[in-house]
Short mmCIF file of C-alpha atoms and ligand atoms in Angstrom, two decimals:
data_model
loop_
_atom_site.label_atom_id
_atom_site.label_comp_id
_atom_site.label_asym_id
_atom_site.label_seq_id
_atom_site.Cartn_x
_atom_site.Cartn_y
_atom_site.Cartn_z
CA MET Y 684 -45.96 80.39 18.25
CA THR Y 685 -42.95 81.52 20.55
CA THR Y 686 -40.99 78.38 21.60
CA ALA Y 687 -39.76 78.47 25.10
CA TYR Y 688 -36.74 76.93 25.67
CA ASP Y 689 -34.53 76.22 28.66
CA LEU Y 690 -32.32 79.09 27.85
CA VAL Y 691 -32.39 82.13 25.52
CA VAL Y 692 -28.71 84.38 25.07
CA ARG Y 693 -30.07 87.61 23.65
CA GLY Y 694 -29.18 90.31 21.39
CA GLY Y 695 -25.73 89.58 21.23
CA LEU Y 696 -23.84 89.80 17.58
CA VAL Y 697 -22.92 86.06 17.49
CA VAL Y 698 -20.00 85.51 15.54
CA THR Y 699 -19.08 82.28 13.88
CA ALA Y 700 -15.85 81.99 11.82
CA GLY Y 701 -17.23 83.32 8.82
CA ALA Y 702 -20.18 85.15 9.92
CA GLU Y 703 -21.92 87.03 12.07
CA SER Y 704 -25.01 89.17 13.19
CA VAL Y 705 -27.58 89.99 15.96
CA ALA Y 706 -29.68 87.00 16.99
CA ASP Y 707 -31.22 85.30 19.81
CA ILE Y 708 -29.90 81.93 20.40
CA GLY Y 709 -32.53 79.25 22.30
CA VAL Y 710 -30.62 76.44 23.62
CA ALA Y 711 -32.77 73.00 24.67
CA ASP Y 712 -31.56 70.23 26.54
CA GLY Y 713 -27.74 71.86 25.82
CA ARG Y 714 -27.85 72.11 22.65
CA ILE Y 715 -28.55 75.33 20.33
CA ALA Y 716 -31.66 73.91 18.52
CA GLN Y 717 -32.88 78.17 17.24
CA ILE Y 718 -31.04 81.36 16.01
CA GLY Y 719 -32.96 83.79 15.59
CA GLY Y 720 -36.98 84.39 15.80
CA ASP Y 721 -39.15 84.21 17.98
CA MET Y 722 -38.38 82.53 21.44
CA SER Y 723 -38.58 82.65 25.15
CA GLY Y 724 -36.72 81.04 27.76
CA GLU Y 725 -37.08 79.81 31.31
CA ARG Y 726 -33.56 81.40 32.04
CA GLU Y 727 -32.45 84.43 29.65
CA ILE Y 728 -28.98 86.06 29.54
CA ASP Y 729 -29.28 90.21 28.11
CA ALA Y 730 -26.04 89.43 25.66
CA THR Y 731 -27.10 93.23 24.44
CA GLY Y 732 -23.63 95.20 23.07
CA LYS Y 733 -22.02 92.12 23.48
CA LEU Y 734 -20.33 88.93 21.43
CA VAL Y 735 -21.47 85.41 21.63
CA LEU Y 736 -18.52 83.49 20.02
CA PRO Y 737 -18.19 79.50 20.03
CA GLY Y 738 -16.59 78.22 23.98
CA GLY Y 739 -12.68 78.44 23.48
CA VAL Y 740 -11.52 74.33 22.18
CA ASP Y 741 -8.33 74.58 24.00
CA MET Y 742 -6.36 70.84 22.34
CA HIS Y 743 -3.05 71.19 24.67
CA VAL Y 744 -3.25 71.22 28.47
CA HIS Y 745 -1.64 68.94 31.46
CA LEU Y 746 -3.66 68.80 34.31
CA SER Y 747 -2.80 64.88 35.13
CA PRO Y 748 1.13 64.57 35.80
CA VAL Y 749 4.31 63.41 33.82
CA GLU Y 750 4.34 59.68 34.27
CA MET Y 751 8.58 58.79 33.64
CA ASP Y 752 11.16 56.53 34.88
CA GLY Y 753 8.25 55.08 37.19
CA GLU Y 754 7.91 58.84 38.64
CA SER Y 755 4.54 60.58 38.91
CA VAL Y 756 5.37 64.15 38.71
CA PRO Y 757 2.40 66.66 39.32
CA TRP Y 758 1.80 69.90 37.80
CA ALA Y 759 -0.15 72.92 39.88
CA ASP Y 760 -3.14 72.45 38.69
CA ASP Y 761 -5.37 69.26 38.06
CA PHE Y 762 -8.90 68.86 36.43
CA THR Y 763 -10.21 70.57 39.21
CA SER Y 764 -8.44 73.73 39.14
CA GLY Y 765 -6.89 73.83 35.44
CA SER Y 766 -11.25 72.97 34.16
CA ARG Y 767 -11.83 76.20 36.34
CA ALA Y 768 -9.35 78.30 35.17
CA ALA Y 769 -10.85 77.22 31.55
CA ALA Y 770 -13.80 78.40 32.32
CA ALA Y 771 -12.96 81.56 33.63
CA GLY Y 772 -11.29 82.27 30.57
CA GLY Y 773 -13.76 80.88 27.94
CA VAL Y 774 -12.43 77.59 27.07
CA THR Y 775 -15.25 75.00 27.57
CA THR Y 776 -13.27 72.63 25.42
CA ILE Y 777 -9.93 70.94 26.47
CA GLY Y 778 -7.35 68.37 25.14
CA ASN Y 779 -5.23 67.23 27.89
CA ILE Y 780 -2.11 64.98 27.41
CA GLY Y 781 -1.84 61.99 29.27
CA PHE Y 782 1.07 60.33 30.06
CA PRO Y 783 1.21 55.87 30.89
CA ARG Y 784 2.20 54.38 33.53
CA PRO Y 785 5.11 51.60 33.65
CA ALA Y 786 3.20 49.09 31.14
CA GLU Y 787 -0.11 50.70 31.01
CA ARG Y 788 -1.84 50.58 27.34
CA LEU Y 789 -3.03 53.28 25.95
CA PRO Y 790 -7.07 53.00 25.57
CA GLU Y 791 -6.27 51.65 29.67
CA LEU Y 792 -4.61 55.23 30.41
CA VAL Y 793 -7.16 57.10 28.69
CA ALA Y 794 -9.69 55.29 30.48
CA ARG Y 795 -7.83 56.15 33.80
CA LEU Y 796 -8.00 59.53 32.87
CA ALA Y 797 -11.22 60.06 31.67
CA ALA Y 798 -12.45 58.67 34.86
CA GLU Y 799 -10.34 61.19 36.60
CA ALA Y 800 -11.68 64.67 34.80
CA ALA Y 801 -15.27 63.37 34.52
CA ARG Y 802 -14.81 63.32 38.62
CA ASP Y 803 -13.08 66.52 38.46
CA SER Y 804 -14.04 68.92 35.20
CA VAL Y 805 -16.23 71.04 34.73
CA VAL Y 806 -15.72 71.58 31.45
CA ASP Y 807 -16.29 69.16 29.12
CA PHE Y 808 -12.76 67.53 27.56
CA VAL Y 809 -10.57 64.39 25.58
CA ILE Y 810 -7.78 62.90 26.20
CA HIS Y 811 -4.74 62.71 24.31
CA PRO Y 812 -2.53 59.66 25.20
CA VAL Y 813 1.47 59.83 24.75
CA LEU Y 814 2.68 57.12 22.93
CA MET Y 815 6.55 56.12 25.13
CA GLU Y 816 7.45 52.05 24.35
CA PRO Y 817 5.63 51.56 20.63
CA ASP Y 818 5.97 47.58 20.64
CA ALA Y 819 4.07 44.85 18.91
CA GLN Y 820 0.66 45.76 20.72
CA THR Y 821 0.32 49.52 19.49
CA ALA Y 822 -1.14 48.72 16.49
CA ASN Y 823 -3.85 47.17 18.00
CA ASP Y 824 -3.95 49.86 20.54
CA ILE Y 825 -4.48 52.13 18.37
CA ALA Y 826 -7.46 50.55 16.06
CA ARG Y 827 -8.96 50.63 19.51
CA LEU Y 828 -8.11 54.23 20.69
CA ALA Y 829 -10.18 54.79 17.21
CA GLU Y 830 -12.98 52.17 17.87
CA LEU Y 831 -13.95 54.36 21.00
CA GLY Y 832 -13.43 57.80 19.62
CA HIS Y 833 -10.00 58.64 21.09
CA THR Y 834 -9.05 59.42 17.87
CA SER Y 835 -5.94 61.51 18.64
CA LEU Y 836 -2.32 59.94 20.16
CA LYS Y 837 0.92 62.75 21.15
CA ILE Y 838 4.50 61.43 20.04
CA PHE Y 839 7.69 63.69 21.83
CA MET Y 840 10.69 63.80 19.76
CA SER Y 841 12.35 64.93 22.34
CA ILE Y 842 11.98 62.77 25.32
CA GLY Y 843 12.58 58.69 25.84
CA ASP Y 844 14.48 57.52 23.30
CA PHE Y 845 12.51 58.60 20.19
CA ASP Y 846 15.68 57.66 18.10
CA THR Y 847 16.32 54.39 18.98
CA LYS Y 848 12.44 53.75 18.75
CA LEU Y 849 12.06 55.76 15.52
CA PRO Y 850 10.71 52.57 13.30
CA GLY Y 851 8.12 51.89 16.07
CA PHE Y 852 6.80 55.52 16.20
CA VAL Y 853 6.86 55.37 12.19
CA GLU Y 854 4.51 52.44 12.30
CA ALA Y 855 2.62 53.86 14.74
CA LEU Y 856 1.66 56.98 13.15
CA GLY Y 857 0.70 55.76 9.93
CA GLU Y 858 -1.84 53.37 11.55
CA ALA Y 859 -2.94 56.22 13.55
CA GLY Y 860 -3.35 57.66 9.88
CA LYS Y 861 -5.11 54.62 8.55
CA GLN Y 862 -7.83 54.69 11.44
CA GLY Y 863 -8.57 58.67 11.44
CA MET Y 864 -6.82 59.33 14.07
CA LEU Y 865 -4.72 63.00 14.05
CA THR Y 866 -0.72 63.06 15.71
CA MET Y 867 0.23 65.10 17.26
CA VAL Y 868 3.99 65.48 17.61
CA HIS Y 869 6.33 67.77 19.85
CA CYS Y 870 8.93 68.26 17.75
CA GLU Y 871 12.60 69.48 19.46
CA ASP Y 872 15.87 67.00 18.00
CA SER Y 873 17.40 65.26 21.29
CA CYS Y 874 20.94 64.82 19.51
CA VAL Y 875 21.15 68.77 18.74
CA ILE Y 876 20.03 69.57 22.55
CA GLU Y 877 22.40 66.93 24.15
CA GLN Y 878 25.17 68.51 22.06
CA ALA Y 879 24.34 72.16 22.69
CA THR Y 880 23.50 71.52 26.65
CA ALA Y 881 26.77 70.03 26.81
CA GLU Y 882 28.57 72.48 25.47
CA LEU Y 883 27.22 75.16 27.94
CA ARG Y 884 28.03 72.20 30.96
CA ALA Y 885 31.94 72.50 29.27
CA GLN Y 886 31.75 76.28 29.58
CA GLY Y 887 30.28 76.33 33.27
CA ARG Y 888 27.33 78.08 31.62
CA THR Y 889 24.03 76.11 32.91
CA GLY Y 890 22.18 78.60 34.51
CA LEU Y 891 18.43 79.43 32.78
CA ARG Y 892 19.66 82.46 31.57
CA HIS Y 893 21.32 79.85 28.60
CA TYR Y 894 18.30 78.47 27.97
CA GLY Y 895 17.55 79.41 24.85
CA GLU Y 896 21.01 78.37 23.76
CA SER Y 897 20.85 74.59 25.37
CA ARG Y 898 18.04 73.83 22.73
CA PRO Y 899 18.52 75.90 19.81
CA THR Y 900 16.47 76.89 16.90
CA ARG Y 901 17.63 74.66 14.67
CA SER Y 902 16.33 71.67 17.20
CA GLU Y 903 13.18 72.76 16.23
CA GLN Y 904 13.50 73.16 12.55
CA VAL Y 905 15.30 70.07 12.02
CA ALA Y 906 12.74 67.67 14.05
CA VAL Y 907 9.79 69.39 11.98
CA SER Y 908 11.71 68.78 8.49
CA ARG Y 909 12.30 65.00 9.81
CA MET Y 910 8.92 64.26 10.91
CA ILE Y 911 7.16 65.72 7.90
CA ALA Y 912 9.15 63.36 6.22
CA PHE Y 913 8.52 60.18 8.51
CA ALA Y 914 4.45 61.76 7.47
CA GLU Y 915 4.88 61.83 4.37
CA THR Y 916 6.44 57.93 3.70
CA VAL Y 917 3.60 56.18 6.40
CA GLY Y 918 0.40 58.98 4.84
CA ALA Y 919 -0.66 60.43 7.62
CA PRO Y 920 -1.54 63.46 9.07
CA ILE Y 921 0.64 65.27 11.70
CA TYR Y 922 -0.47 68.15 14.15
CA ILE Y 923 2.73 70.07 15.32
CA VAL Y 924 2.43 71.76 18.92
CA HIS Y 925 3.95 74.52 20.20
CA LEU Y 926 5.61 75.57 17.15
CA GLY Y 927 7.63 78.60 17.77
CA SER Y 928 9.71 79.65 15.16
CA GLU Y 929 10.30 80.89 11.74
CA GLY Y 930 12.50 78.28 10.43
CA ALA Y 931 9.73 75.41 11.64
CA LEU Y 932 7.04 77.70 10.59
CA SER Y 933 8.65 77.46 6.69
CA GLU Y 934 9.19 73.65 6.57
CA ALA Y 935 5.88 73.25 7.75
CA ARG Y 936 4.35 75.75 4.81
CA ALA Y 937 6.58 74.11 1.89
CA ALA Y 938 4.86 70.93 3.41
CA ARG Y 939 1.37 72.10 3.04
CA GLY Y 940 2.47 73.48 -0.11
CA ARG Y 941 3.40 69.88 -1.34
CA GLY Y 942 -0.20 68.61 -0.53
CA GLN Y 943 0.48 67.84 2.69
CA ARG Y 944 -1.87 67.27 6.20
CA VAL Y 945 1.03 68.85 8.35
CA TYR Y 946 -1.23 71.57 10.62
CA VAL Y 947 0.84 74.15 13.07
CA GLU Y 948 -0.20 75.22 16.59
CA THR Y 949 0.79 78.14 17.94
CA ARG Y 950 1.04 79.03 21.68
CA PRO Y 951 0.99 82.21 23.77
CA ILE Y 952 4.14 83.02 24.71
CA TYR Y 953 5.66 83.04 21.16
CA LEU Y 954 3.59 85.65 20.17
CA TYR Y 955 4.22 88.10 22.84
CA PHE Y 956 7.69 87.18 24.46
CA THR Y 957 11.17 87.14 23.04
CA ASP Y 958 14.41 85.35 24.42
CA GLU Y 959 15.21 88.84 25.67
CA LYS Y 960 13.33 87.25 28.77
CA PHE Y 961 15.93 85.09 29.99
CA ALA Y 962 18.11 87.70 30.60
CA GLY Y 963 15.62 89.47 33.45
CA GLU Y 964 15.16 88.34 36.73
CA ASP Y 965 12.30 87.18 35.95
CA GLY Y 966 13.28 84.60 33.16
CA PRO Y 967 13.10 81.35 34.94
CA LEU Y 968 9.28 81.80 34.71
CA PHE Y 969 9.52 82.16 30.78
CA VAL Y 970 10.79 78.57 30.50
CA GLY Y 971 9.07 76.53 28.17
CA ASN Y 972 10.24 74.32 25.22
CA PRO Y 973 10.96 74.73 22.54
CA PRO Y 974 12.13 78.01 24.17
CA LEU Y 975 11.62 81.90 23.54
CA ARG Y 976 12.98 82.83 20.12
CA GLY Y 977 13.42 86.28 18.20
CA ALA Y 978 11.51 88.79 17.47
CA ARG Y 979 11.44 87.93 13.67
CA ASP Y 980 9.66 84.68 15.58
CA ARG Y 981 6.84 85.86 16.75
CA ASP Y 982 6.00 88.27 13.79
CA ALA Y 983 6.81 85.22 11.85
CA LEU Y 984 4.04 83.59 13.85
CA TRP Y 985 1.60 86.45 14.37
CA ALA Y 986 1.96 86.40 10.41
CA GLY Y 987 1.17 82.80 9.79
CA LEU Y 988 -1.89 83.28 12.53
CA ALA Y 989 -3.66 86.11 10.59
CA ALA Y 990 -3.19 84.46 6.91
CA GLY Y 991 -3.76 80.78 8.09
CA HIS Y 992 -0.69 78.95 7.54
CA VAL Y 993 -1.04 78.68 11.57
CA ASP Y 994 -3.86 76.71 12.57
CA THR Y 995 -4.56 77.17 16.71
CA CYS Y 996 -3.43 78.71 19.38
CA CYS Y 997 -3.47 76.49 22.27
CA THR Y 998 -2.23 77.07 26.01
CA ASP Y 999 0.47 73.94 26.54
CA HIS Y 1000 -1.62 74.89 30.01
CA ALA Y 1001 1.35 73.54 32.24
CA ALA Y 1002 1.28 75.06 35.61
CA TRP Y 1003 3.96 75.46 38.69
CA THR Y 1004 3.64 77.65 41.10
CA LEU Y 1005 5.88 80.93 41.66
CA ALA Y 1006 8.58 79.38 44.25
CA ASP Y 1007 9.26 76.26 41.83
CA LYS Y 1008 9.83 78.36 39.04
CA LEU Y 1009 11.77 80.62 41.01
CA ASP Y 1010 13.95 78.11 42.58
CA PRO Y 1011 17.46 79.58 42.19
CA GLU Y 1012 18.84 75.27 41.99
CA LEU Y 1013 17.37 75.06 38.78
CA THR Y 1014 20.01 74.37 35.66
CA VAL Y 1015 19.26 74.17 32.04
CA ASP Y 1016 19.24 70.20 32.57
CA THR Y 1017 16.41 70.59 35.58
CA ALA Y 1018 14.82 73.03 34.38
CA ARG Y 1019 10.90 73.26 34.55
CA PRO Y 1020 9.57 74.28 31.40
CA GLY Y 1021 5.63 75.31 31.45
CA MET Y 1022 3.31 77.85 32.31
CA SER Y 1023 -0.18 78.56 33.58
CA GLU Y 1024 -2.30 80.00 30.21
CA LEU Y 1025 -5.51 79.20 30.43
CA GLU Y 1026 -7.50 82.13 31.87
CA THR Y 1027 -5.54 84.01 29.89
CA LEU Y 1028 -5.42 82.48 26.49
CA MET Y 1029 -8.28 84.24 25.01
CA PRO Y 1030 -8.70 87.63 26.66
CA VAL Y 1031 -5.11 88.45 25.56
CA LEU Y 1032 -5.16 86.91 22.41
CA PHE Y 1033 -7.97 88.53 21.80
CA SER Y 1034 -7.31 92.25 23.08
CA GLU Y 1035 -3.43 92.20 21.68
CA GLY Y 1036 -4.54 90.11 18.45
CA VAL Y 1037 -8.89 91.18 17.62
CA ARG Y 1038 -7.74 94.84 19.18
CA LYS Y 1039 -4.77 96.14 17.72
CA GLY Y 1040 -5.85 94.83 14.51
CA ARG Y 1041 -3.54 91.84 14.26
CA LEU Y 1042 -6.20 89.53 14.31
CA SER Y 1043 -9.66 89.12 12.35
CA LEU Y 1044 -12.59 88.27 14.76
CA SER Y 1045 -13.18 85.36 12.86
CA ARG Y 1046 -9.51 84.19 12.34
CA PHE Y 1047 -9.63 84.49 16.34
CA ILE Y 1048 -12.56 81.81 16.79
CA GLU Y 1049 -11.00 80.03 14.04
CA VAL Y 1050 -7.74 79.45 15.80
CA THR Y 1051 -9.24 79.04 19.97
CA SER Y 1052 -12.02 76.91 18.37
CA THR Y 1053 -13.49 76.14 15.23
CA ASN Y 1054 -10.15 74.39 14.23
CA ALA Y 1055 -9.05 72.56 16.73
CA ALA Y 1056 -12.89 71.06 17.14
CA LYS Y 1057 -12.53 69.77 13.22
CA LEU Y 1058 -8.48 68.96 13.39
CA PHE Y 1059 -9.75 66.96 16.47
CA GLY Y 1060 -12.93 65.14 15.49
CA LEU Y 1061 -15.66 67.18 17.57
CA TYR Y 1062 -16.82 69.46 15.03
CA PRO Y 1063 -19.77 70.51 14.60
CA GLN Y 1064 -21.22 69.43 17.99
CA LYS Y 1065 -17.81 71.76 19.62
CA GLY Y 1066 -16.44 74.86 17.75
CA THR Y 1067 -19.17 76.30 15.77
CA ILE Y 1068 -22.57 78.12 16.37
CA ALA Y 1069 -25.31 76.38 15.35
CA VAL Y 1070 -28.81 74.01 15.08
CA GLY Y 1071 -27.51 70.84 16.72
CA SER Y 1072 -24.32 71.60 18.09
CA ASP Y 1073 -23.56 71.57 21.66
CA ALA Y 1074 -24.46 75.42 23.44
CA ASP Y 1075 -21.04 75.80 24.28
CA LEU Y 1076 -20.89 79.93 24.16
CA VAL Y 1077 -19.13 82.17 25.41
CA VAL Y 1078 -21.29 85.96 25.81
CA TRP Y 1079 -17.97 87.77 25.32
CA ASP Y 1080 -17.55 91.57 26.82
CA PRO Y 1081 -15.50 93.01 24.21
CA GLU Y 1082 -15.24 96.60 26.45
CA LEU Y 1083 -14.72 94.06 29.69
CA ARG Y 1084 -11.02 96.14 30.98
CA ARG Y 1085 -9.23 94.31 33.38
CA PRO Y 1086 -5.70 94.49 34.40
CA VAL Y 1087 -3.74 91.07 35.13
CA VAL Y 1088 -3.54 89.42 38.44
CA GLY Y 1089 -2.31 86.58 39.17
CA ALA Y 1090 -2.53 85.48 42.82
CA GLN Y 1091 -6.34 86.13 41.98
CA GLY Y 1092 -6.72 83.57 39.16
CA LEU Y 1093 -8.30 80.11 39.52
CA SER Y 1094 -5.14 78.23 38.17
CA ARG Y 1095 -3.12 77.16 41.47
CA ALA Y 1096 0.19 79.04 39.87
CA GLY Y 1097 -0.52 81.61 41.82
CA TYR Y 1098 0.85 84.44 39.30
CA SER Y 1099 0.38 85.35 35.81
CA LEU Y 1100 2.88 85.79 32.80
CA TYR Y 1101 0.86 89.11 32.11
CA GLU Y 1102 0.95 90.27 35.36
CA GLY Y 1103 -0.55 93.92 35.49
CA TRP Y 1104 -1.15 93.55 31.41
CA ASP Y 1105 -4.07 96.20 30.52
CA VAL Y 1106 -6.61 93.29 28.46
CA VAL Y 1107 -9.76 94.05 27.11
CA GLY Y 1108 -12.07 91.76 26.10
CA ALA Y 1109 -12.99 88.62 28.68
CA PRO Y 1110 -16.23 86.34 29.00
CA ALA Y 1111 -18.78 87.49 30.87
CA GLN Y 1112 -20.55 84.22 31.04
CA THR Y 1113 -19.21 81.11 29.71
CA ILE Y 1114 -21.89 78.68 29.21
CA SER Y 1115 -20.98 75.00 28.47
CA ARG Y 1116 -23.94 72.72 26.57
CA GLY Y 1117 -26.57 74.90 27.96
CA GLU Y 1118 -25.40 75.52 31.67
CA VAL Y 1119 -23.78 78.88 32.75
CA VAL Y 1120 -20.27 77.46 34.18
CA TYR Y 1121 -18.84 81.21 34.90
CA SER Y 1122 -20.55 84.48 35.56
CA GLU Y 1123 -18.64 87.66 36.55
CA GLY Y 1124 -16.09 86.86 38.19
CA ALA Y 1125 -16.62 83.43 39.66
CA VAL Y 1126 -17.51 79.73 38.71
CA VAL Y 1127 -20.39 78.68 39.02
CA ALA Y 1128 -20.75 75.30 37.75
CA GLY Y 1129 -19.97 72.19 39.65
CA GLN Y 1130 -17.09 69.70 39.90
CA GLY Y 1131 -17.45 66.79 37.33
CA ARG Y 1132 -19.96 68.35 35.68
CA GLY Y 1133 -17.52 67.88 32.75
CA ARG Y 1134 -17.87 64.65 30.45
CA LEU Y 1135 -15.46 62.84 28.03
CA VAL Y 1136 -16.01 63.95 24.58
CA GLY Y 1137 -16.90 60.93 21.47
CA ARG Y 1138 -15.39 61.76 18.62
CA GLY Y 1139 -15.13 61.27 14.89
CA PRO Y 1140 -12.26 61.17 12.61
CA THR Y 1141 -9.93 63.76 12.06
CA ARG Y 1142 -11.25 66.44 8.81
CA ASP Y 1143 -9.60 68.61 6.88
CA LEU Y 1144 -9.32 72.66 7.80
ZN1 ZN I 1961 2.19 70.08 26.47
#
């Protein structure tokens, strides 16, 4: 007997981390109900000649304002525009970094941003609360977060007097580990940065062409090394966000070699650009933290991504408009780090990585979806194609040739770092919990259909 489903994706090459075969996929009530065998659907998508991949899981995006020193600084993208860009790029789950308002407790901040995202997002989401002020209540807050299924935390070593509050941060890291949570860490050393920047100021070299010198590689390496030691001390896993240099990667590899749970994320800019960019007229567009490094660093990250020393490639999507990025008044002190990447993450990595033979298709899926889903407690609901999993699928056209035109993108940035790049491979359809949210050039789902995903504990890869 043929089972009738809500949706059938027919004839595609279904690819997961480690396996591929041509099969039909039957979807019922938003979940994958059958893979292979006879089936029919109320709606059918012909995926013949295409790949069917697990939807992207980008656990590092900024779609809510940075709250600091009583000020709220919005990005060009919020949950509305950012989640639409995600859907267009094949990303079906986003992890938003949420900053607390003054005196706001972590569980409150998650509730506030989850409500905003539930109102606006077209794709599913989780919120990573930023711990800025560890205090006597922090351990309780962390236990409460875990209880509510928010199993991650974010710490910045480079902002807000990290070092003066260090004991509190390390205690929080240990508590998070005990609760099965994963702590994301931005590793740059504020002391090294301040010294290097002071020297540039003294020399009158404060323009953005000197951005790389203001945050030298050693500031990342020493921060990674220290954070690994703190994590080892309290026996907690850490996830190093946007790792960008060979030196920092070798610290992480050495710790892993000792059996420590240190996970590594990189992001697109470090794979495609080097610090030579800062010398160009459009140099300010490439300002992000940590800054772009040299060719050796770029090559080390590609090798790490292919070999499994780098676990995820997430965007750190933090969009500014062109005018904001190219503001001639900006200096190394007032720089606006961040770039729009959600729409290009998967297509550019597929084109430059898989098609050019630097990354296997299986690794592509691991680093854009499966690994993040495991690390952030979403697996196997997200990050794979299996019976019982959410039907988060990308019908991927490996031959679709589409030059990047930032102005046509869905991000309000209005430009792309990949302007004019000849990118081959892109989503034909993006499906979230069985609903087509993007099809052939247009987002076809409404604002506010995305859901907060309740999570389990972090798991090893
Ligand atoms: Zn970030």
